[in-house]
XYZ file of C-alpha atoms in Angstrom:
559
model
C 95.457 45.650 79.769
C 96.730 45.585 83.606
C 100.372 44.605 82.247
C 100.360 47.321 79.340
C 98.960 49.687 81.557
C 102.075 49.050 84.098
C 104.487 49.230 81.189
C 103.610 51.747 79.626
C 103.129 53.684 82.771
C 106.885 52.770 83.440
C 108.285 53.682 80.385
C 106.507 56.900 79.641
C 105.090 58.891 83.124
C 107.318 59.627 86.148
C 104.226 59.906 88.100
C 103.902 62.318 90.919
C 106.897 64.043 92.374
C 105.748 65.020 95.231
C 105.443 63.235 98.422
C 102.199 61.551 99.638
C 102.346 62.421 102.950
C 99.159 63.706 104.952
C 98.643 67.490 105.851
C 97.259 68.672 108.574
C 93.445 68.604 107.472
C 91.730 71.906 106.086
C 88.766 70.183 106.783
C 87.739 66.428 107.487
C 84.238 65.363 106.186
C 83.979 63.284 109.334
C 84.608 66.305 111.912
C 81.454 68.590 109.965
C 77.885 69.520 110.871
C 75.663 70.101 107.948
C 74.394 73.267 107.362
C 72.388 75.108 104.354
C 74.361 77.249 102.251
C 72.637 80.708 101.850
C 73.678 82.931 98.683
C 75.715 85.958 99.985
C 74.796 89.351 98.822
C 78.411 89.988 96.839
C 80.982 87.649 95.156
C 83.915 85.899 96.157
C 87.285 87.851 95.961
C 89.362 85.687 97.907
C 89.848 81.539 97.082
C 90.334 81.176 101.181
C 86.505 82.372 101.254
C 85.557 78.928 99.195
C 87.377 76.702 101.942
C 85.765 78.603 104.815
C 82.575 78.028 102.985
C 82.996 74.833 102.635
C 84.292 73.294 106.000
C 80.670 73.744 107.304
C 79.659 71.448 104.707
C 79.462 67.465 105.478
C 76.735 66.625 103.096
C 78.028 67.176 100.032
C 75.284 66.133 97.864
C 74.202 69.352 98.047
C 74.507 71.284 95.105
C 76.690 74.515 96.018
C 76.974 77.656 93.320
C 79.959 79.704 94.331
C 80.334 83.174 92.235
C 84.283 83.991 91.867
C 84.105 88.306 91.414
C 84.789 89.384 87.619
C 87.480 91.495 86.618
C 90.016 90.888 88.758
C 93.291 89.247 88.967
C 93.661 86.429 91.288
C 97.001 85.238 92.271
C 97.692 81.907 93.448
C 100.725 81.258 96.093
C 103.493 78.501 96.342
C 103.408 75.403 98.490
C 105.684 74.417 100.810
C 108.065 70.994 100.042
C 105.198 68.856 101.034
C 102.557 70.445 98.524
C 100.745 70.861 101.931
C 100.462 74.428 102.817
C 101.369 77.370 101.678
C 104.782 79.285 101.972
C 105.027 81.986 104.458
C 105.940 85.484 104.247
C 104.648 85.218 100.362
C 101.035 87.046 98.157
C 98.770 84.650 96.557
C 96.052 82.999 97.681
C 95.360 78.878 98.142
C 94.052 77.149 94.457
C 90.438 76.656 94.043
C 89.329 73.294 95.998
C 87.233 70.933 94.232
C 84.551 68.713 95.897
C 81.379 66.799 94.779
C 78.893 69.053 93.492
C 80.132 72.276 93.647
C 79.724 74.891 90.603
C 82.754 77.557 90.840
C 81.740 80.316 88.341
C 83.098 83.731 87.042
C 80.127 86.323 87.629
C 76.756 85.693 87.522
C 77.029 83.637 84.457
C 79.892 81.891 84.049
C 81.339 84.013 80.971
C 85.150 84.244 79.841
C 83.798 87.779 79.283
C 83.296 88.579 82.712
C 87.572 88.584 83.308
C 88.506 86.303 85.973
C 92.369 85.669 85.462
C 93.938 82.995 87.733
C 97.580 83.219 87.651
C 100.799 81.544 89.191
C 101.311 79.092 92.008
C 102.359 75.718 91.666
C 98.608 74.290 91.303
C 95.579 76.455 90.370
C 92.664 73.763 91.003
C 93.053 70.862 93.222
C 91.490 68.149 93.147
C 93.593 66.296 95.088
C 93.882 65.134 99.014
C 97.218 66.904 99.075
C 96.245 69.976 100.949
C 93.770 67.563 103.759
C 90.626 67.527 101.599
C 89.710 63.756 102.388
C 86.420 63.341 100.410
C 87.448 60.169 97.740
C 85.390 61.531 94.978
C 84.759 64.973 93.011
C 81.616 64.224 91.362
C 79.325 66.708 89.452
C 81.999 69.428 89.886
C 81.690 72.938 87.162
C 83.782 75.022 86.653
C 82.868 78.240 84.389
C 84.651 81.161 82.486
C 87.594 81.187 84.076
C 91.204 82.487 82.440
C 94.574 80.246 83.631
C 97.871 81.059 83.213
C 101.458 80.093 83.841
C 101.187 77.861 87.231
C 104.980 76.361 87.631
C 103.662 72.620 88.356
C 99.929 71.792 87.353
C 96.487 74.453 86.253
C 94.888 71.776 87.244
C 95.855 68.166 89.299
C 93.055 65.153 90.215
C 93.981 61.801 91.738
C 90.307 61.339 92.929
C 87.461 59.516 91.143
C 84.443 61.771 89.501
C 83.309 64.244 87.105
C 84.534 67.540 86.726
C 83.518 69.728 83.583
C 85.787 73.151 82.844
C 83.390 75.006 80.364
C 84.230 78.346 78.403
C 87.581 78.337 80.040
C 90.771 79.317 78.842
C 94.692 78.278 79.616
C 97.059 80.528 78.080
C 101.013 81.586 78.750
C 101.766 78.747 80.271
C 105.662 78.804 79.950
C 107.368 77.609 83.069
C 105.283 74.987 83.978
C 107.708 71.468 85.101
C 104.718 68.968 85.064
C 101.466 69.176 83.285
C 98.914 71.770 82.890
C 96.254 69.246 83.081
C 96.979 65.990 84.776
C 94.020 63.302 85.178
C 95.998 61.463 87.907
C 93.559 58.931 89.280
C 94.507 55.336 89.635
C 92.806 52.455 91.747
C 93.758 48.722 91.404
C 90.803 48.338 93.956
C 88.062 50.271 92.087
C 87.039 50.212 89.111
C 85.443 53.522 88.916
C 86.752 56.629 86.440
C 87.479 60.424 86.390
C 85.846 61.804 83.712
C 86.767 65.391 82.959
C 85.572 67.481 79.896
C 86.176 70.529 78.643
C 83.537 72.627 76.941
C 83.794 75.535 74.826
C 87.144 75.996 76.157
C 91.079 77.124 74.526
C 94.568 76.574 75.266
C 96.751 78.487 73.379
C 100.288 80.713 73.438
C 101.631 77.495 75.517
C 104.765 75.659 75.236
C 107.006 72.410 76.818
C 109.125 73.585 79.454
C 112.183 71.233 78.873
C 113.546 67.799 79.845
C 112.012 66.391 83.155
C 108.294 68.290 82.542
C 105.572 66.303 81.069
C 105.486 66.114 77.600
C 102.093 67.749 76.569
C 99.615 69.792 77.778
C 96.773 67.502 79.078
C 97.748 64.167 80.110
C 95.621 61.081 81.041
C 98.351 58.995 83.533
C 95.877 55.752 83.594
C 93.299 53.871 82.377
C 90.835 55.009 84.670
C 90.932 58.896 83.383
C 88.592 59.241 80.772
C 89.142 62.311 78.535
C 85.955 64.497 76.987
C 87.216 67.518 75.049
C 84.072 69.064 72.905
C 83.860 72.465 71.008
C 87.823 73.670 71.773
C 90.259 75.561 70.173
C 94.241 74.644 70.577
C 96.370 77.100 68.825
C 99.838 78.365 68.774
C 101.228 76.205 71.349
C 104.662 74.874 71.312
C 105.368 71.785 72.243
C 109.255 71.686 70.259
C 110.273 74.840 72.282
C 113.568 73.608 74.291
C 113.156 69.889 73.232
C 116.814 68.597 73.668
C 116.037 65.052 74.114
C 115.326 63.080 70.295
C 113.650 60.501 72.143
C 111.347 62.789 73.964
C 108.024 62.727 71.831
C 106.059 65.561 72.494
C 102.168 66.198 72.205
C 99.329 68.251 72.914
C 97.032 65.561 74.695
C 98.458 61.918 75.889
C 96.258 59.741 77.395
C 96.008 56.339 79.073
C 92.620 56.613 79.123
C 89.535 56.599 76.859
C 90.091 59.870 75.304
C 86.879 61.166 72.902
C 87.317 64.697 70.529
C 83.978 66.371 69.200
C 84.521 69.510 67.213
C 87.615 70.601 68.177
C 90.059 72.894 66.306
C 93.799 72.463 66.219
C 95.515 75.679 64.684
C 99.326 75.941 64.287
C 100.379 73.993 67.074
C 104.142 73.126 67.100
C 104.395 68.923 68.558
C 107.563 66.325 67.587
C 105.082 63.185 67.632
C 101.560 63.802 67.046
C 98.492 66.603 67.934
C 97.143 63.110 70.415
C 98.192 60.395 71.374
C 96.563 57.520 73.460
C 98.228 54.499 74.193
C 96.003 50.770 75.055
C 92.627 52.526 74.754
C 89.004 53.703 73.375
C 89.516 56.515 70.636
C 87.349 58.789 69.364
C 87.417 61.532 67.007
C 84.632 63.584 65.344
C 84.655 66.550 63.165
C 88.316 67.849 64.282
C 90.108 70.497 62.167
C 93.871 70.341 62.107
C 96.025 72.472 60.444
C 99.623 73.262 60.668
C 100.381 70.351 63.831
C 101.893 67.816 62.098
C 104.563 65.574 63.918
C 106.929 62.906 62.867
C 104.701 59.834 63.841
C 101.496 60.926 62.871
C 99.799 63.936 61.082
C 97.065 64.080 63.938
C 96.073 61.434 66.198
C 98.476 58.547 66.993
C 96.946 55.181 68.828
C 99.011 52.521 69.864
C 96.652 49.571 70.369
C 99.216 47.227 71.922
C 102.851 46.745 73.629
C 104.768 45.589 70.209
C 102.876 49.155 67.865
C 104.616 51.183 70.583
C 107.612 49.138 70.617
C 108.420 49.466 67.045
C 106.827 53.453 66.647
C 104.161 52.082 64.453
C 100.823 53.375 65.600
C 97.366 53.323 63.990
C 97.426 57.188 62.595
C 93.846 58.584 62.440
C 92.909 61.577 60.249
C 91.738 64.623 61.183
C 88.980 64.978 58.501
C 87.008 68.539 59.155
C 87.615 71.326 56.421
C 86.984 74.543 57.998
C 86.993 75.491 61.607
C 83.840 76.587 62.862
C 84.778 77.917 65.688
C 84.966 81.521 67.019
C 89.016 81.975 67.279
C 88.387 85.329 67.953
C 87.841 84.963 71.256
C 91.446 83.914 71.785
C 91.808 87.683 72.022
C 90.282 88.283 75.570
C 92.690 91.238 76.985
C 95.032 91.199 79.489
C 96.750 94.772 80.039
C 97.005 97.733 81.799
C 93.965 99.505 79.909
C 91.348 96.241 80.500
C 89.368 96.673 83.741
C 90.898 93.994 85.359
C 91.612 94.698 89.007
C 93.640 93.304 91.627
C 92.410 94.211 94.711
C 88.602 94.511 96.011
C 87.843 96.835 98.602
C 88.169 96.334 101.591
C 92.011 95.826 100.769
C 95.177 96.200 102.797
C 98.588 95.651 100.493
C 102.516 97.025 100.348
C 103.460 99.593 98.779
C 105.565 98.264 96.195
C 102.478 96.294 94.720
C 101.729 98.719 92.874
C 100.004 98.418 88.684
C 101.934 101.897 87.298
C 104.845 103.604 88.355
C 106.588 106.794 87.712
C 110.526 107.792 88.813
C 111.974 110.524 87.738
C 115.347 110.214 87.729
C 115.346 105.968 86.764
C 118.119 105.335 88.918
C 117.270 102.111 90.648
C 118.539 102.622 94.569
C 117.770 101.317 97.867
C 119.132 98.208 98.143
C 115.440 96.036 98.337
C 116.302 92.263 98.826
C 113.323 90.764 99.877
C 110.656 91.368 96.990
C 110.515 88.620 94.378
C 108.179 90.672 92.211
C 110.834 94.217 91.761
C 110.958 95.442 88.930
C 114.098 97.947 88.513
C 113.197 99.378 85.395
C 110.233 101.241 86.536
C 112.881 103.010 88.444
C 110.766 102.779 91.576
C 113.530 102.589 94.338
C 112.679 100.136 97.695
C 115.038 99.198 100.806
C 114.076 95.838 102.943
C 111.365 96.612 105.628
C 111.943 96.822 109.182
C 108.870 98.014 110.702
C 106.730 95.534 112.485
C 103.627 96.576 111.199
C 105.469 97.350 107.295
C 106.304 93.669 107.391
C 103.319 92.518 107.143
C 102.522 94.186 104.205
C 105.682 92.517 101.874
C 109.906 92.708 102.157
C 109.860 96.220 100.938
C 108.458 99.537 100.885
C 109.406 102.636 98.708
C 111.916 104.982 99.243
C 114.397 107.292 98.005
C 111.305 109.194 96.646
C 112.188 112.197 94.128
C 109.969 115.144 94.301
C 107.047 114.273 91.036
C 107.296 110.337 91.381
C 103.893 108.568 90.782
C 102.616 104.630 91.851
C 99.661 103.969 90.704
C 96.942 101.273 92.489
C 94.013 100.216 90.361
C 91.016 98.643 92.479
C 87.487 98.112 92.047
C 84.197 98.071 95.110
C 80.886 96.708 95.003
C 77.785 98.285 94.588
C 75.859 96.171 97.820
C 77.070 99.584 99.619
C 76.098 102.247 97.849
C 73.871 105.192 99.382
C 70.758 107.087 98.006
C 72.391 108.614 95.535
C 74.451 105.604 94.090
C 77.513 106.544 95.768
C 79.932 104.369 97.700
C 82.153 105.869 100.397
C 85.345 104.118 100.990
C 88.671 105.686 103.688
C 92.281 105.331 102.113
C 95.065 105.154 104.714
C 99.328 105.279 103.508
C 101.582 104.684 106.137
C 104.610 106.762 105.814
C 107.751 108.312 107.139
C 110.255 110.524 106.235
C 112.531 112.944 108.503
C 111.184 116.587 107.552
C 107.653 117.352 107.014
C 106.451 116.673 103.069
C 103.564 117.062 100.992
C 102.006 114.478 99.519
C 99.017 114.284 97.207
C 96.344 111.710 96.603
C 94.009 111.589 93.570
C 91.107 109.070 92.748
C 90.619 108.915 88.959
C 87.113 108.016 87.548
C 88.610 105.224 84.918
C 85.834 104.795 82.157
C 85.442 108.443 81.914
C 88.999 109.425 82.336
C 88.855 112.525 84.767
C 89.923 112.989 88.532
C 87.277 112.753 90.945
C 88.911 114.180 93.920
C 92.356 115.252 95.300
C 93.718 115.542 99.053
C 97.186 117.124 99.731
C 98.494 115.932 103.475
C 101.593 117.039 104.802
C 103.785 114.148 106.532
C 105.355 113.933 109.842
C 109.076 114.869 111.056
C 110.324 111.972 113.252
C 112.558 110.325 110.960
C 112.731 107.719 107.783
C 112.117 104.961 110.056
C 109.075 106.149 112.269
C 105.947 105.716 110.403
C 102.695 107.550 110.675
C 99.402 106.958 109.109
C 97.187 109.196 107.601
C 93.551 108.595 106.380
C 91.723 110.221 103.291
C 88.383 109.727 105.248
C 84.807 109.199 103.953
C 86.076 109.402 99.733
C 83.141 109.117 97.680
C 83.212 106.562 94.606
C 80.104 106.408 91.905
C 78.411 102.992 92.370
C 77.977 102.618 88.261
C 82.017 102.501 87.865
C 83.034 99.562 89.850
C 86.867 100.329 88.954
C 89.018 103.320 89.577
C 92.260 104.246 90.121
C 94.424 106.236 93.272
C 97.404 107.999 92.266
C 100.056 108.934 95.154
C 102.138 111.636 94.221
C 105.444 112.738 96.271
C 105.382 116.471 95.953
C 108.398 117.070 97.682
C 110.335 113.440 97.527
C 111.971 112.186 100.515
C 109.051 110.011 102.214
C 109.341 106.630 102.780
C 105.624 104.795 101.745
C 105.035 101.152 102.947
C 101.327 100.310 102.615
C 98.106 101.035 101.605
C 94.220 100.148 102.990
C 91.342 100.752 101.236
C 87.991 100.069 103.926
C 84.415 101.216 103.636
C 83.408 104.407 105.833
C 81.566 104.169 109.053
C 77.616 105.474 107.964
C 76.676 108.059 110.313
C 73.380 107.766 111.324
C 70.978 110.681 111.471
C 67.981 110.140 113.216
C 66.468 114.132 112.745
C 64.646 115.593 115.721
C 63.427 112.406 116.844
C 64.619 111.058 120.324
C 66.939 108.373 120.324
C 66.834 107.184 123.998
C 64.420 104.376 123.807
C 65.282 101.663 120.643
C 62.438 99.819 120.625
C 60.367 102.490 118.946
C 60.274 100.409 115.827
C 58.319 102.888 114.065
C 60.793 105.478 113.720
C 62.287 106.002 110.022
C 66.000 105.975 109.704
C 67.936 107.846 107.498
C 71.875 107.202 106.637
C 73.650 109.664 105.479
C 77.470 110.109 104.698
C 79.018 113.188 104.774
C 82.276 113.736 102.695
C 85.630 115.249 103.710
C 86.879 118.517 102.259
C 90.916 118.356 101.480
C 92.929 119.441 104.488
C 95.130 121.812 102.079
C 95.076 123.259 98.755
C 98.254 123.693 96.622
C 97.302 126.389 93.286
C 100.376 124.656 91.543
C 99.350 120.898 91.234
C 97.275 119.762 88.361
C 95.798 116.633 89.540
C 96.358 113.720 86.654
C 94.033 111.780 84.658
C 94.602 108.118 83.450
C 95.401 109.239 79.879
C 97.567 111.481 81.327
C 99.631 108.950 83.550
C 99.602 106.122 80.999
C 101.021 108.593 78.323
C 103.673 110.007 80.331
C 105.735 107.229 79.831
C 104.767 105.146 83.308
């Protein structure tokens, strides 16, 4: 086996192609003082919380549950050379870090329903020692109703020895991607322990090769010691033909090294030059699998090369796929993704650029400014942008908007928790814009109640005069937001054109606290009843001619 193993290795995986060298530790498990985790009162909304989390945790046989926040769109960032650290000067967040006994969830269940989207970077789950984390095993790791897509080198990477279970996930659009999007990487000559990773209830669909150089399907098992566990899963529409200029390149949906065992799976119009799976030297099993429409050129379904001389010649031992009917809900392929789901981006408190905005409206379509240093512009919104200068503008991104036209619209879509909300269910949040411009300009702000598709408020502000490049910031204080609707939308309009806009914060307002005709001198008079209340800010100016918008009305006008 140890000689196949090697050859085959050789002959088929180029193994990892990034360097091995040590990062500066995130955390070491021998530096840590245990501690008990306590539950927080709201979700996670940023993947950085999960390290912070965990670097207070030595004792990892404690069972951790760590709730990701639903609806929302997490972007993942892009390492540096080393696959160390992340690059500078660039949005998205670090992947999710695996250790032993940790449960990563989306909401309170763990639902696909609940809409956590993971999206980009060059690795989406690590369970690596790449990034510092130096434990040597992931064991008893779940992770739960999470949505993948389109990472540029793995979804998900482990060269450690464990158990990590992905149920009622999904990995979809993954179109750019140079390695794998799963890759069960762990190898040691000196142990003869295993990673065992299953997926449960989960699909991968609307996926497809990348090209010569990438690996060469979509889960792959690089040794021996990765044992594969795929139960109850749905693989459709994925195209592993797609840019295939190499005849001898043989391409799959799972190849494996490992013991590789498929219960109740469906395979639905998948596109593959060898065969659905293929596993080379080891244990196969296959129960109840529906296949239909995945055939390759070696076998119609499973293709299992039991020694050196079958792989040699292309002769494998082709097993059947023998199931009827799919059972399975494909249906739930159709989980949305668009500009009318409630899927947010941002949490309050937030603090982003300008030009990351979700809708945008020019006028005039005339793409001007000159903007350089934002990988994400898009020119045919029309939404013009010149390179930032401003100290405190950098921060934000490259760019900021500019050559504004008097009616131009962006759009932000966020959503708030309900741990702050008053007496009356309400949350109070402050927006602040920074902008400039060289003549004083209106410009109006509206907050759109999203599920019942009305504006909940409107402030008109007038800018400053001291020129395009000398920003001022101006806060819509104390804006009240229904607890019930956890997602809304704010609307800038330029009234009069001719601002420059570089970012936008979103915070919650400072209670004021009103402690009635009682005196307030001593505080230890623990008897005393406290009651917050907010008080809400009237518009600094009124304009008869502006209608504020509603959704319907911005998403029909052509935005």
């Amino acid at each position: 086996m140890c000689c196949l193993l090697e050859l085959v290795l050789s002959l088929l995986f180029l193994g990892s192609a990034f360097p091995q060298a040590r990062a500066d530790l995130l955390w070491s498990s021998r530096t840590l003082q245990q501690t008990t985790i306590t539950a927080s009162s709201s979700c996670i909304q940023d993947f950085q919380e999960l390290y912070d989390l965990e670097s207070a945790i030595l004792d990892t046989s404690v069972n951790r549950t760590y709730v990701i926040c639903p609806n929302k769109l997490y972007e993942v960032g892009y390492l540096d050379s080393f696959f160390h650290n992340l690059r500078q000067n660039q949005a998205g967040g670090p992947p999710l870090p695996l250790r032993s006994n940790m449960t990563i969830r989306c909401g309170d269940d763990g639902s696909i329903a609940n809409l956590c989207f993971i999206t980009g970077g060059h690795l989406q789950v690590d369970g690596t020692a790449m990034r510092g984390i130096d434990d040597t095993a992931i064991d008893n790791v779940l992770l739960e109703g999470f949505v993948f897509i389109n990472a540029s080198k793995y979804s998900f990477w482990a060269t450690k020895r464990g158990s990590v279970t992905f149920r009622d996930c999904e990995w979809r659009d993954f179109t750019n991607t140079h390695d794998a999007l799963i890759m069960l990487d762990y190898y040691d000559a000196d142990n003869p322990d295993e990673l065992v990773v299953t997926f449960e209830n989960c699909r991968f669909h609307e996926n497809r090769y990348f090209g010569y150089g990438s690996q060469t399907a979509l889960i792959v098992g690089n040794s021996e010691q990765n044992r594969l566990v795929v139960q109850g899963t749905i693989f459709k529409n994925n195209n592993m033909t797609w840019n295939n200029t190499s005849p001898e390149s043989t391409t799959h949906l799972i190849e494996s090294l490992g013991p590789t065992i498929l219960e109740e799976n469906c395979f639905l119009s998948n596109s593959v030059v060898g065969s659905t799976v293929v596993v080379y030297g080891n244990e196969f099993r296959s129960t109840r699998i529906f296949s239909t429409g995945s055939a390759g050129r070696e076998c119609a379904f499973a293709s299992v090369y039991e020694s050196y001389d079958q792989f040699k010649s292309r002769s494998p031992l082709c097993v059947a796929a023998t199931k009827e009917i799919c059972d399975l809900d494909v249906g739930l392929l159709e989980v949305p993704i668009d500009d009318n789901a409630t899927i947010v981006r941002r949490y309050v408190p937030f603090a982003i650029g300008a030009m990351d905005y979700d809708l945008a409206k020019d006028s005039d379509l005339v793409f001007e400014g000159g903007c350089t240093k934002e990988p994400k512009l898009n020119k045919e919104d029309g939404i013009d942008a010149q390179n930032n200068v401003d100290d405190v503008c950098k921060e934000y991104g490259g760019c900021f908007i500019s050559h504004t036209t008097p009616g131009e619209q962006v759009l932000y879509r966020f959503g708030h928790y309900d741990t702050n909300e008053d007496a009356d269910g309400l949350v109070y949040v402050d927006i602040t814009v920074r902008m400039a411009s060289a003549q004083p300009k209106l410009v109006q702000l509206d907050l759109l109640y999203e599920a019942e598709n009305d504006t909940a408020d409107s402030w008109i502000f007038q800018t400053g005069s001291g020129g395009f490049s000398t920003y001022e910031e101006y806060t819509w204080e104390k804006l009240p937001l229904r607890g019930y609707e956890p997602v809304h939308s704010l609307v800038v309009t330029f009234l009069d054109g001719m601002v420059n806009f570089c970012m936008i914060r979103a915070s919650y307002s400072v209670i004021e606290v009103d402690l009635g005709s009682e005196s307030t001198s001593s505080p230890t008079n623990t008897s005393q009843t406290v009651n917050l209340q907010i008080v809400a800010s009237e518009p600094s100016l009124s304009r008869n001619d502006t209608i504020p918008p509603t959704t319907q009305d911005f998403l029909s006008s052509g935005a």
